């Protein structure tokens, strides 16, 4: 029998990253250590909880940004092909590459620019610009795709901000590592996930046969095979929001009950329900002008009512945590401007729902809806007002389209 040749490992990938890391360490020694700054000061760990927390948040923001750019500019922003290595070898390569790049671009260049200019923004932007030009020098796709090059700049600017804000290199390194690992996992189909899906499918099928549940639609069968396909987005968004709330507020003395207290229940109920009626009425008018639903909305209409209600509850809660409790509250407290806080958070809310941005009027309405939800949260002091309003509008819209507007 002819023996198949063993897969060779491209050691040049590892050597390339090790050379970059070596240059970075040599630069740190020449610029800082020789002048009296210790290695422990450059690589101090600090508060591990803060490092882990901020790293996860920054990685989540970067991953969300990459997927948003990939959806808006699919031809400009494409993920690079994975090297012909085993998964464990790719992980090792990621670790070496992350440490090398963070040493060079953050610990060496950004720190030097900060000392030279005394401008945190200038140092972050300068280091991000250099890190974006670096791949453009030897990789043709970065020179031919300006959006791809711009995304590298934005990602490095976010990582640079994390390094400056925490003063710890391991924060940006941890975020950088998580970003690559999550993208690696999303581009693979692990066996464990398939086996878990098969087991869950078999168990649920037996339960359905015993309880005589009506036959499922094709979409629901797909969801049963891979349950996270329906809930993983809102659940991940909710987790990021709660982690952000803990990192920004709870760790600094603001209690969970203060952030998520119901407050005056009658006021919350009145503003939430009346606001939902108003927003839903305007939405019905806009649907007559722009009746084309998004692909996601067409798929949701195939679900049974209980799944629609559960998904809308989760997604409404997750979005209100992010856009109102995290972003709006942070902007209002940092700028002391209610208008600025509500306006910017509503703009980000509109950009997030980019599938509705093909029509300017629909985008303007989405922004106005974000402003109202932000105002409702500020006026009542309870996030449950905007959650209730958001939930009722979404459910009413989908139920109307499912049962009363077959066209």
mmCIF file of C-alpha atoms in Angstrom, residues 47-48 142 151 320 334 339 347 368:
data_model
loop_
_atom_site.group_PDB
_atom_site.id
_atom_site.type_symbol
_atom_site.label_atom_id
_atom_site.label_comp_id
_atom_site.label_asym_id
_atom_site.label_seq_id
_atom_site.Cartn_x
_atom_site.Cartn_y
_atom_site.Cartn_z
ATOM 1 C CA UNK A 47 -6.538 43.445 38.364
ATOM 2 C CA UNK A 48 -7.224 40.067 36.668
ATOM 3 C CA UNK A 142 -5.257 45.260 1.935
ATOM 4 C CA UNK A 151 -11.421 47.817 9.385
ATOM 5 C CA UNK A 320 -32.466 47.752 25.710
ATOM 6 C CA UNK A 334 -20.000 61.322 30.887
ATOM 7 C CA UNK A 339 -29.952 65.129 24.258
ATOM 8 C CA UNK A 347 -28.032 56.631 16.025
ATOM 9 C CA UNK A 368 -37.132 58.294 15.924
#
